[in-house]
Coordinates of C-alpha atoms and ligand atoms in Angstrom, one line a residue:
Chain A
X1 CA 5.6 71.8 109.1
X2 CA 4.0 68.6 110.1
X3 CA 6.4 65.5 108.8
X4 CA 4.2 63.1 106.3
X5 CA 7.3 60.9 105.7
X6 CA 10.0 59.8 108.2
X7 CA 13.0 57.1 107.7
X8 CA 14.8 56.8 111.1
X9 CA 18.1 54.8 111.1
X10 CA 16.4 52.9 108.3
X11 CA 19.2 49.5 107.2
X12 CA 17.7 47.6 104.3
X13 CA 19.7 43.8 103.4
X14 CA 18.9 42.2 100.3
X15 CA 19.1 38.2 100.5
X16 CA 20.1 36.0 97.6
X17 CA 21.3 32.8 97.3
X18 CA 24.7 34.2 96.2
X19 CA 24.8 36.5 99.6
X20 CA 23.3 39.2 101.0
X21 CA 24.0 42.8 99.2
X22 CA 23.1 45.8 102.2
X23 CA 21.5 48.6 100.0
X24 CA 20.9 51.3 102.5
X25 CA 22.3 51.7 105.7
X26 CA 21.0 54.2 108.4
X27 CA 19.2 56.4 106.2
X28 CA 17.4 59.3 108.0
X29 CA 15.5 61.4 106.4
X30 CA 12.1 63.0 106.6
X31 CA 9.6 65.2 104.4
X32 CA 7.2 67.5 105.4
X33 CA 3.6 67.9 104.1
X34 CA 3.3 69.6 100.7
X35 CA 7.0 69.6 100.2
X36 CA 9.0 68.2 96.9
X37 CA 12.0 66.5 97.5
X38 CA 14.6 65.3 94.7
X39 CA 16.7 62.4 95.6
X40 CA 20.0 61.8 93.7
X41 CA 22.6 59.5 94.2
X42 CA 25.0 57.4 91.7
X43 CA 23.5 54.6 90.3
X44 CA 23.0 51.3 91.6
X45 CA 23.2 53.2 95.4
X46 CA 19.7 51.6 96.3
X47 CA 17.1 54.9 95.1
X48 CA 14.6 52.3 94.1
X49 CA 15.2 50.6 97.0
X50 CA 14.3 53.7 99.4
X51 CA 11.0 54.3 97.6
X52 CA 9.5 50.6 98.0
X53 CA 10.8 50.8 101.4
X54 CA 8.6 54.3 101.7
X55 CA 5.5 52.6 99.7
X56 CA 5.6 49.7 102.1
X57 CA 6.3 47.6 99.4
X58 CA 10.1 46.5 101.6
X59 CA 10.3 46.1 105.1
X60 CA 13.7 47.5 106.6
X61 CA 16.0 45.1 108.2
X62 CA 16.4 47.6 110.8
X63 CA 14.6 51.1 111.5
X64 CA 11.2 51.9 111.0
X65 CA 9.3 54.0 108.2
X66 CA 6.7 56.1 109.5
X67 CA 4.3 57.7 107.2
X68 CA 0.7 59.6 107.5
X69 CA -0.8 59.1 104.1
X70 CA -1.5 57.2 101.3
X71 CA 1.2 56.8 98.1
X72 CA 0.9 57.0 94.1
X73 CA 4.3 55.7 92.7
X74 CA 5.0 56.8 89.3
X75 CA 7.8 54.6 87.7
X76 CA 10.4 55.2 84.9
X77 CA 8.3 53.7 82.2
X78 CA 5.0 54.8 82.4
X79 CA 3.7 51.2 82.4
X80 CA 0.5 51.9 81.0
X81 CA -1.5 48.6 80.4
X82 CA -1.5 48.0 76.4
X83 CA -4.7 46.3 76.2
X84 CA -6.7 48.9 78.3
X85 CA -8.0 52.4 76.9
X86 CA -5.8 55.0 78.6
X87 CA -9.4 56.0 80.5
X88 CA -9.4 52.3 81.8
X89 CA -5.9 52.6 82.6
X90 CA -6.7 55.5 84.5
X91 CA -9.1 53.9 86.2
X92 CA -7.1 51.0 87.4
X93 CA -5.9 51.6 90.8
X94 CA -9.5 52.5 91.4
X95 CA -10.1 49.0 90.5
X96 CA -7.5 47.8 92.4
X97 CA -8.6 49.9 95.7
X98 CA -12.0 48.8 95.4
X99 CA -12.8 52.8 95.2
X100 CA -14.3 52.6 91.6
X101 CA -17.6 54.5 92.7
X102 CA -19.3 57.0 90.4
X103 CA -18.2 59.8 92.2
X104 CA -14.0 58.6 92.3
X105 CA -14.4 58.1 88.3
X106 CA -15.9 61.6 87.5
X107 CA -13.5 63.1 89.5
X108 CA -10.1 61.0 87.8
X109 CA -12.0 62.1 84.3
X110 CA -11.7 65.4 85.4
X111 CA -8.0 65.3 86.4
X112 CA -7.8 63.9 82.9
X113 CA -9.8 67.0 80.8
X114 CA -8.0 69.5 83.3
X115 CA -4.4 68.3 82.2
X116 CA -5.0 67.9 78.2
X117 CA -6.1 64.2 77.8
X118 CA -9.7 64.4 77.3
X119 CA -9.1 63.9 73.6
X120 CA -6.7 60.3 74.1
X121 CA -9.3 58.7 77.0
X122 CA -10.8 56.3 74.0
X123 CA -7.6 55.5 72.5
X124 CA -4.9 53.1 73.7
X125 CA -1.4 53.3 75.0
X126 CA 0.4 53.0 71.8
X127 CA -1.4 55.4 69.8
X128 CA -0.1 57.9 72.4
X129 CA 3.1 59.6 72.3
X130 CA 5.9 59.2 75.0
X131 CA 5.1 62.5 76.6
X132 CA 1.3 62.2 76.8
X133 CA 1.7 58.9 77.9
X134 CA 3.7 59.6 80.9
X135 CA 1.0 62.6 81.4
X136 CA -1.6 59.4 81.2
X137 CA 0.7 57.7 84.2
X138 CA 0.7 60.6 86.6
X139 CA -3.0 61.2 86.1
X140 CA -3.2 57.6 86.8
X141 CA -0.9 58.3 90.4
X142 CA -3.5 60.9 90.7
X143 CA -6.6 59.1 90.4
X144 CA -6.7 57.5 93.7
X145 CA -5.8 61.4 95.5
X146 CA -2.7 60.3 97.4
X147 CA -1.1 62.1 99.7
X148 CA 2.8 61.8 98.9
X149 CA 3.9 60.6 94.7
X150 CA 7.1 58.6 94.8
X151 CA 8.5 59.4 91.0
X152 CA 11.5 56.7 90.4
X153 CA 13.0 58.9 87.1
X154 CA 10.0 59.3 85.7
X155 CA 11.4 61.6 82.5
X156 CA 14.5 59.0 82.5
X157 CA 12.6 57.4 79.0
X158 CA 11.6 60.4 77.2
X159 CA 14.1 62.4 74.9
X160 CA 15.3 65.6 76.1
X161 CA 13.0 68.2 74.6
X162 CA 9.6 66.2 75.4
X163 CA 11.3 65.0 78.5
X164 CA 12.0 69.3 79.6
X165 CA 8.1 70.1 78.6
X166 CA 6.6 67.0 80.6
X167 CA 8.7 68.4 83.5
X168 CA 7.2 71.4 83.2
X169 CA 3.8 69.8 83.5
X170 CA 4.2 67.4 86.2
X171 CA 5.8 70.3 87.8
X172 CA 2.7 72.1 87.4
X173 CA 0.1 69.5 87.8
X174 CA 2.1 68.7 92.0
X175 CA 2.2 72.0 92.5
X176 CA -1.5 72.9 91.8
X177 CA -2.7 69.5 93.4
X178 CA -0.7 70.6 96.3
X179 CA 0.9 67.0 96.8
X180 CA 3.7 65.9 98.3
X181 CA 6.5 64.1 96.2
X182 CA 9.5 62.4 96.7
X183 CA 11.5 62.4 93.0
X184 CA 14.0 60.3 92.1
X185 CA 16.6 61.2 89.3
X186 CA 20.0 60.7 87.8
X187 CA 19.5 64.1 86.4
X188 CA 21.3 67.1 88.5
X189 CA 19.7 69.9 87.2
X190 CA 16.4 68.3 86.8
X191 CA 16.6 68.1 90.4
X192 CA 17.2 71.4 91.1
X193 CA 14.7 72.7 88.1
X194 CA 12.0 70.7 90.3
X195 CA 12.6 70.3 93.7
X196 CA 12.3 72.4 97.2
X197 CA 15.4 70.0 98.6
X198 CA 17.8 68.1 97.1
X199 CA 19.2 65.2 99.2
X200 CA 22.3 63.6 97.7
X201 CA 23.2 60.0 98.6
X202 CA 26.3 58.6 98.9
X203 CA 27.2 55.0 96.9
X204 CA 25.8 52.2 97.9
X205 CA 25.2 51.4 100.8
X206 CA 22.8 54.4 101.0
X207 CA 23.0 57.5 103.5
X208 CA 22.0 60.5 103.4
X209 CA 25.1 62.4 102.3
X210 CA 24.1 65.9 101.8
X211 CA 20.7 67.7 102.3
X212 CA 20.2 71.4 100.7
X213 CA 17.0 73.4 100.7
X214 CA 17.0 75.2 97.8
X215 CA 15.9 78.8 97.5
X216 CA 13.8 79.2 94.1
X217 CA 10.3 79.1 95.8
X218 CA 7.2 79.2 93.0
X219 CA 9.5 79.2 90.3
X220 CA 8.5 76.6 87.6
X221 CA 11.4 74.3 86.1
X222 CA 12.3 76.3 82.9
X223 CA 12.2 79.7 84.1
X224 CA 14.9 78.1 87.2
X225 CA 16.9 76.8 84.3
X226 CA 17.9 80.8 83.2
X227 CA 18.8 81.7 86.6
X228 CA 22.2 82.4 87.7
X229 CA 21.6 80.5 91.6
X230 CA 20.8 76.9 89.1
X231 CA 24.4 76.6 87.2
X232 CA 26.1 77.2 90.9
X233 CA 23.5 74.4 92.7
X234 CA 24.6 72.3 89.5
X235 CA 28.2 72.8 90.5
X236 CA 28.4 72.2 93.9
X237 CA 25.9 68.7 93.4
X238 CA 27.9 67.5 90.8
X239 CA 30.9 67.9 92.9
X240 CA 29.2 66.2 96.2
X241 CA 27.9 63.4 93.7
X242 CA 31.2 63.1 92.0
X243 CA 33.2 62.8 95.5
Chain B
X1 CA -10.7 55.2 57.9
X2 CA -12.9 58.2 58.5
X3 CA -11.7 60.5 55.7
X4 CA -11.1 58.2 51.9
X5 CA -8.4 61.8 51.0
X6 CA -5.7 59.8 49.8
X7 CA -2.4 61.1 47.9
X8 CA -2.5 59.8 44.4
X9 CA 0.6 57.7 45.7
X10 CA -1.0 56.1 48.1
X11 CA -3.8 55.0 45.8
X12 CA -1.4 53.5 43.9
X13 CA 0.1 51.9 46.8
X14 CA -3.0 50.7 47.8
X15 CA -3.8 49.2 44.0
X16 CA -0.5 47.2 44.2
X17 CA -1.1 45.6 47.6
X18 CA -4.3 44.5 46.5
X19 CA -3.1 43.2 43.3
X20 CA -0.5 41.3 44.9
X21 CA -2.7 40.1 47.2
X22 CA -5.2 38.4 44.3
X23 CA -1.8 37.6 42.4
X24 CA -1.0 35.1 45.5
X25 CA -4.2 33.9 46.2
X26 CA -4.2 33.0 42.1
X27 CA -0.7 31.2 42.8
X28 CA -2.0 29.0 45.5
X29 CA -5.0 28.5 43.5
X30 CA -3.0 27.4 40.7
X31 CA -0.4 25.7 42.5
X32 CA -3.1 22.9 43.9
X33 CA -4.9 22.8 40.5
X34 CA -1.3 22.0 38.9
X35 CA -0.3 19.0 41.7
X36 CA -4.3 17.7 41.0
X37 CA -3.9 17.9 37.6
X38 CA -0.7 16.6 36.8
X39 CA -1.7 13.8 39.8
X40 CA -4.6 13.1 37.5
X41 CA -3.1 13.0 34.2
X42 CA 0.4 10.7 35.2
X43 CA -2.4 8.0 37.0
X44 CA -4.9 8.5 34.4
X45 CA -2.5 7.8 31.1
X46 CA -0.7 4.5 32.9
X47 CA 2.7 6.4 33.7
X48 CA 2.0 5.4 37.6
X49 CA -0.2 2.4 39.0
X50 CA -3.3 4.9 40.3
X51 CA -3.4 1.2 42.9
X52 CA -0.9 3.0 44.3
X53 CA -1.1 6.6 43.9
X54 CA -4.7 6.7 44.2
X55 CA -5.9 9.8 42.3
X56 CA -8.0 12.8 42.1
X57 CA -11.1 11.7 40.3
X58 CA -11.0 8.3 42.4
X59 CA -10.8 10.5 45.6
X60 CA -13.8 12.4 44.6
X61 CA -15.4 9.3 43.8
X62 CA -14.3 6.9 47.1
X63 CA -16.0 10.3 49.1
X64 CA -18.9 10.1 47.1
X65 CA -19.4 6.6 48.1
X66 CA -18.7 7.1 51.6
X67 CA -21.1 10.3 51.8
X68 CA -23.9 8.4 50.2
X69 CA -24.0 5.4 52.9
X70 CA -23.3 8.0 55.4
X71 CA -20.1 6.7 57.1
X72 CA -18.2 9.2 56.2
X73 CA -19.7 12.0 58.3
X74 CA -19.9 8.7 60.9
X75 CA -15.8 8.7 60.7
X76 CA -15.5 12.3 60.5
X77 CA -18.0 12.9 63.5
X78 CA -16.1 10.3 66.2
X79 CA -12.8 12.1 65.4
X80 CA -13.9 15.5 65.7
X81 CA -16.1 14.6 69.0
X82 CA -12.5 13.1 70.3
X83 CA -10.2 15.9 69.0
X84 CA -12.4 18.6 70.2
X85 CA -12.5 16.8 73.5
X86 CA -9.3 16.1 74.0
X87 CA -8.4 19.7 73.0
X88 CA -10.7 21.7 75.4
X89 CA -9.7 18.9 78.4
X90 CA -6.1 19.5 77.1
X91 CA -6.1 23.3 77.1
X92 CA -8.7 23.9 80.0
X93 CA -6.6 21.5 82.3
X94 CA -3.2 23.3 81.2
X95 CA -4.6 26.7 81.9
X96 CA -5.2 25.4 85.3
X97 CA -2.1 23.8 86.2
X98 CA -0.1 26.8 85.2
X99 CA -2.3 28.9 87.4
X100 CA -1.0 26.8 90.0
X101 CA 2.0 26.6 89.5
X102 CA 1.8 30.4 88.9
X103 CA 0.4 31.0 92.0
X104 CA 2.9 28.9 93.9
X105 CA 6.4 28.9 93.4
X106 CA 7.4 26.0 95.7
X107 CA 4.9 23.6 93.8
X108 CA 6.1 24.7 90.6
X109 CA 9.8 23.8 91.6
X110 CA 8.5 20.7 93.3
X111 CA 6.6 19.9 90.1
X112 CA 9.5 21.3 87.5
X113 CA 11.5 17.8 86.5
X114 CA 8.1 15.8 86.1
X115 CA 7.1 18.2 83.6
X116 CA 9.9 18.3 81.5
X117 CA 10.2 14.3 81.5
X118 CA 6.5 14.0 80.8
X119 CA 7.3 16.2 78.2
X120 CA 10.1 14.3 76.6
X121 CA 8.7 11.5 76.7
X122 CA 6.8 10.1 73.2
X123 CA 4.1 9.8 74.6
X124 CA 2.9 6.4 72.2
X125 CA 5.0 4.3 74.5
X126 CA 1.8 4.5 77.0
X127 CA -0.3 3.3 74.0
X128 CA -0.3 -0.8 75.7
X129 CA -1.1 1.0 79.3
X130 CA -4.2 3.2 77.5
X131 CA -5.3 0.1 75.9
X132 CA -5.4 -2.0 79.5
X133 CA -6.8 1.3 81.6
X134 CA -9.2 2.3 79.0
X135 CA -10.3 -0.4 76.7
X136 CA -10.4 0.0 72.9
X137 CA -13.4 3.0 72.8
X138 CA -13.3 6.9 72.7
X139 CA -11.8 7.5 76.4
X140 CA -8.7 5.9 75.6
X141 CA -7.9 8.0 72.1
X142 CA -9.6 11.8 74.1
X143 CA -7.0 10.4 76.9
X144 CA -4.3 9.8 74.6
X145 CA -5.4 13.5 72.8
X146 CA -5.3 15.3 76.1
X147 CA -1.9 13.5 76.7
X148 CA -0.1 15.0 73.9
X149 CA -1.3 18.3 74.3
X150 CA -1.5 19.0 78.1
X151 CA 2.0 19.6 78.6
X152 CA 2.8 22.1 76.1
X153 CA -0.6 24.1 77.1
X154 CA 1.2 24.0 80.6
X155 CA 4.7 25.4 79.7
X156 CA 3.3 27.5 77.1
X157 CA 0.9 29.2 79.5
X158 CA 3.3 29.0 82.2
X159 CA 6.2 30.6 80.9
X160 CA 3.9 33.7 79.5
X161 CA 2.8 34.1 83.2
X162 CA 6.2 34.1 84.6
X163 CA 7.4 36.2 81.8
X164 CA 4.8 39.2 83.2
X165 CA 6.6 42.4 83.6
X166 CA 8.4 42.5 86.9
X167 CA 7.9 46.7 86.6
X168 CA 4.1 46.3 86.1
X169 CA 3.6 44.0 88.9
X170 CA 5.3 46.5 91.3
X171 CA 3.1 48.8 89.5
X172 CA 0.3 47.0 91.1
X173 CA 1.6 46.1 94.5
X174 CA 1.9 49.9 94.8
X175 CA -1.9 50.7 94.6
X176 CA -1.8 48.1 96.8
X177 CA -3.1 45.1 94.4
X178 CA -3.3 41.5 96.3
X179 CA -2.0 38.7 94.4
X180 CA -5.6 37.7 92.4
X181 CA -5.5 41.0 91.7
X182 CA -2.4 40.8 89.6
X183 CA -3.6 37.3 88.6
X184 CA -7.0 38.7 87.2
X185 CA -5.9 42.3 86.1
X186 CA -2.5 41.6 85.1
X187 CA -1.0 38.3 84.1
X188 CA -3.9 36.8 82.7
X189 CA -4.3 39.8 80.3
X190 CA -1.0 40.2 79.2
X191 CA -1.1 36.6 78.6
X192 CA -3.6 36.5 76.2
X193 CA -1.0 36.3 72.9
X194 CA 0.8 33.0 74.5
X195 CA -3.0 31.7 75.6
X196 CA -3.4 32.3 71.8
X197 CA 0.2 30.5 70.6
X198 CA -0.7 27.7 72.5
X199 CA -3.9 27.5 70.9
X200 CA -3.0 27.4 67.7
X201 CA 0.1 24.7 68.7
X202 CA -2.5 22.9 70.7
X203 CA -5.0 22.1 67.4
X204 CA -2.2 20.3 65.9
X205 CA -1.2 18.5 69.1
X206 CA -5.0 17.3 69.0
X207 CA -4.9 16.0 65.9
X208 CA -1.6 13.9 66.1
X209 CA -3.2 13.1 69.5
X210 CA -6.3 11.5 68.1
X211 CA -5.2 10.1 65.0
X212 CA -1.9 8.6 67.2
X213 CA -5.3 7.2 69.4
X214 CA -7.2 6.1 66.0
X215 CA -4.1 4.1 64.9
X216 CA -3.8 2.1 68.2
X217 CA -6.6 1.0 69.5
X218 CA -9.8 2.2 67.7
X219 CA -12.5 0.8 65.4
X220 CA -13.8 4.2 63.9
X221 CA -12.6 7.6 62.8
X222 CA -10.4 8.8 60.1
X223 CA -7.3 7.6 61.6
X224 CA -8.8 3.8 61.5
X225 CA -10.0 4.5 57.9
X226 CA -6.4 5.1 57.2
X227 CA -4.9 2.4 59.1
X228 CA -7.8 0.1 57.9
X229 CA -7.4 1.1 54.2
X230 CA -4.0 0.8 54.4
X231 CA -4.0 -2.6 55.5
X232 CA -6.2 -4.0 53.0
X233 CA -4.5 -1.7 50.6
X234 CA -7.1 0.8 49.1
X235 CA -5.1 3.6 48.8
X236 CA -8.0 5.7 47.3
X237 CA -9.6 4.9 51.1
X238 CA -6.2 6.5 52.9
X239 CA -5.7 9.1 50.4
X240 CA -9.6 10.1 51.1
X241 CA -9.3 10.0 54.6
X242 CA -6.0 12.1 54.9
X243 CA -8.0 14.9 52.4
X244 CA -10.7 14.9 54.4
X245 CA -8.5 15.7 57.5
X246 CA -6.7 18.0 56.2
X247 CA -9.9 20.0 55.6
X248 CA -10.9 19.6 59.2
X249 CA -7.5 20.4 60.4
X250 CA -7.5 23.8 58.1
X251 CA -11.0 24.9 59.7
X252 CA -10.3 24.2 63.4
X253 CA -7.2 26.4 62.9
X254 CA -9.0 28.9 61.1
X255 CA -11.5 29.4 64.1
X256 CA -8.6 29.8 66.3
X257 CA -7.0 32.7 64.1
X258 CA -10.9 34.1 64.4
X259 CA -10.8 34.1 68.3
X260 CA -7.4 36.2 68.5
X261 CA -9.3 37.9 65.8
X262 CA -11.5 38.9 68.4
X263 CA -9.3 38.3 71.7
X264 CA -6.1 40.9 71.0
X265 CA -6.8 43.6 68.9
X266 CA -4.7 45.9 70.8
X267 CA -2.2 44.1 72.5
X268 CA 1.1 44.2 71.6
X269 CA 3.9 45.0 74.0
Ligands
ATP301 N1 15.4 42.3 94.6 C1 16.7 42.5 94.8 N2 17.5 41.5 95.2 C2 18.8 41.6 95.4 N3 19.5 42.7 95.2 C3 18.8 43.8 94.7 C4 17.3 43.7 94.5 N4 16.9 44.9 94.1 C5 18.0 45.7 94.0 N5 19.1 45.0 94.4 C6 20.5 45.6 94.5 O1 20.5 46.6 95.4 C7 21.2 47.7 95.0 C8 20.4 49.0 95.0 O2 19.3 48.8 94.0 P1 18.4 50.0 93.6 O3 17.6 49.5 92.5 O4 17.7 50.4 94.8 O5 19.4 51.1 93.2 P2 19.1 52.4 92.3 O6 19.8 53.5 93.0 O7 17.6 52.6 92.1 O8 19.8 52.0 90.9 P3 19.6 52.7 89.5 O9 20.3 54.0 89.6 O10 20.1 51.7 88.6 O11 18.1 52.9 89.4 C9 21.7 47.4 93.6 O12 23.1 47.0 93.8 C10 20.9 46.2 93.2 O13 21.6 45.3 92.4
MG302 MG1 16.4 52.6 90.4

């Protein structure tokens, strides 16, 4: 499979006055074209950090980023602006991209109806609830049709039971869109509920510590939950995050 | 409210707001008819000299005689015209400056101490300087007004812009937003409650700022109707004057409360 995303040797060096603070440090990864990849790693190891360097949004100190396609990044809050109507929110990086046409709006209002918020498009942010708002926030990645979705914890905010269902979603809505996405969680087995690969990083500065493909295929988050394969991926990721 | 099916609990709930709400209003009500009235009666019986306590009915009667030769809506006209002035100049030029200073962050550090001096500093002490640049006429008291008032609108509107959501603005520099973009989309927007704040700070900053003007130099408005009756001792004149400003300061703040009214229905972060 073609590669959409590749990090060669990639060395990122934060400056501030008190020093510097080196937050990845040859990180060499790649993804391929319709694949979903979970990224976990403790915290503080520079996550964050890798997905502004893979938006564009950092330049690496040393390395290049190469990508082939455009990006939606979907952040832990679902940042939703409070003052716009979720359909205006929606709409937004339409705005931004100067692609607000006719044709780009019907077809983000359709995203919308297909995936349950056709109801919630007059209302604003806070008359939504925490699930359907992060629903409103990936619609909102989606409006624009990028190729690859960088999700930094996306679910981190949400309590557990609205936080498993919204899983299921997104997991739905990527998989159906046929998108690529590169996840980023604290959460093991939300990782291996979601992902094709799991790459685990090692404390800061980041590498690439482990990299497993795992085997599930089509299998949507909760039904990988019940199988016997997900409690021995838990296991052995645990122990190469915990080493 | 689409659909009037309330519990029986919440009607009741809804009877006792509202008659808590007319019990207050009644309060105030009777609160200012109990200061006039007992103001009245101690001046009117001889308990206190009404020479120098002034009183309600010879209020009433001193802006009677002011309405009927017409200076009083002379007075009240030159300091409204230099309040309102001075408060758009004061909040239009503050709004700009912070934009700058927004926009660049070396001019806002180079800028920084300035600020907070100008700011300390009472800003009377320039009343011999306006009086020599100015002269004695409406410029120097609007300049005085936008003075006073210019460097709060500045910090207040500054620090509301700086205070934008660091996650948001990454938000937007990942659809790929240039920085007017964020400006016009973002910051601005979410701004809107301190733009409000500083509003509502900024009418009273006018008024001190044109009255502060009136006392100094002028030879019209209320604040000279004060000063003047003051000095020549006609208290009825000053206590007059001061109502009357009062009024004016009450309605200008009212329209402000209108606008965010209007402005930020929904905002609340
Ligand atoms: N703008 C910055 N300037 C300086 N240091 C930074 C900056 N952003 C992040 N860092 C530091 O770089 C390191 C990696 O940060 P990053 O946010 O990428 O980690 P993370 O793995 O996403 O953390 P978390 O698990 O808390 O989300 C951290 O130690 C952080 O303090
Ligand atoms: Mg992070």
């Amino acid at each position: 499979m073609e590669n959409i995303l590749t990090f060669r040797d990639v060395t990122h060096i934060y400056h501030t006055v008190r020093g510097e603070l080196v937050a990845a440090q040859e990180l060499s990864f790649s993804v391929s074209r319709g694949e979903f990849v979970a990224i976990i790693g403790p915290s503080g190891c520079g996550k964050t950090t890798l997905l502004s360097l893979a938006a564009g949004l950092l330049k690496p100190s040393a390395g290049s980023v190469e990508s082939s396609g455009s990006f939606g990044y979907m952040l832990q809050k679902d940042e939703l602006f409070p003052w716009r109507t979720i359909e205006k929110n929606i709409f937004l990086p339409l705005e931004v991209k100067r692609k607000n046409t006719q044709e780009a709006r019907r077809r983000a209002l359709a995203l919308a109806e297909k995936y349950g918020l056709a109801d919630f498009l007059k209302s604003y942010p806070k008359q939504l609830s925490g699930g359907m708002r992060q629903r409103a926030a990936l619609i909102r990645t989606l409006a624009t049709d990028p190729d690859i979705l960088l999700l930094d914890e996306p679910f981190s905010a949400l309590d557990y039971q609205t936080r498993l269902n919204v899983c299921e979603d997104v997991a739905a809505i990527i998989r159906s869109e046929q998108k690529t996405a590169l996840l980023i969680t604290h959460d093991i087995s939300e990782a291996i509920s979601l992902a094709d690969r799991v790459l685990v990083l090692s404390a800061r500065p980041a590498r690439v510590a482990h990299s497993h493909t795992l085997d599930f295929g089509d299998v949507p988050p909760l039904k990988r939950r019940e199988q016997p394969a997900f409690s021995a991926w838990f296991e052995r990721l645990w122990g190469e995050l915990n080493a | 409210m689409k659909h009037v099916n309330y519990s029986q609990e919440h009607a009741r709930f809804l009877r006792r707001r509202k008659q808590n709400l007319a019990l207050v209003w009644a309060l105030r009500i009777g609160v200012l008819a109990l200061l006039l009235g007992l103001w009245e009666l101690v001046t009117a019986t001889g308990w206190v000299d009404p020479f120098i306590m002034s009183s309600p009915s010879r209020i009433a009667t001193t802006l009677a005689g002011l309405a009927a030769d017409g200076s009083l809506f002379y007075h009240i006209g030159v300091t409204l015209w230099e309040t309102l002035a001075g408060f758009a100049i004061a909040v239009v030029l503050g709004f700009a400056v912070a934009l700058a200073l927004w926009w660049s962050d070396t001019l806002r550090r180079v800028l920084e101490p300035y600020i907070v001096v100008l700011n300390a500093l009472p800003k009377i002490a320039l009343g011999p300087l306006i009086i020599i640049w100015f002269g004695t006429g409406s410029e120097a008291i609007v300049f005085m007004t936008v003075l006073v008032g210019v460097i709060i609108a500045i910090m207040h509107v500054l620090s509301a812009f700086i205070a934008t959501e660091e996650s948001k603005i990454l938000l937007m520099r990942s659809m790929g937003a240039n920085k007017w973009q964020i400006l016009c989309k973002l910051v601005i927007p979410s701004s809107y409650p301190a733009v409000i704040s500083m509003l509502k700070v900024n009418v009273g900053m006018a008024w001190i700022g044109s009255i502060m003007g009136e006392y100094i130099v002028s030879r019209a408005g209320l604040g000279y109707l004060i000063v003047y009756g003051g000095q020549v001792f006609k208290l009825d004149l000053v206590m007059s004057a001061t109502f009357v400003l009062c009024l004016l300061a009450a309605g200008m703040y009212a329209l402000v409360v209108l606008l965010e009214k209007i402005l930020v229905k929904n905002t609340d972060n």
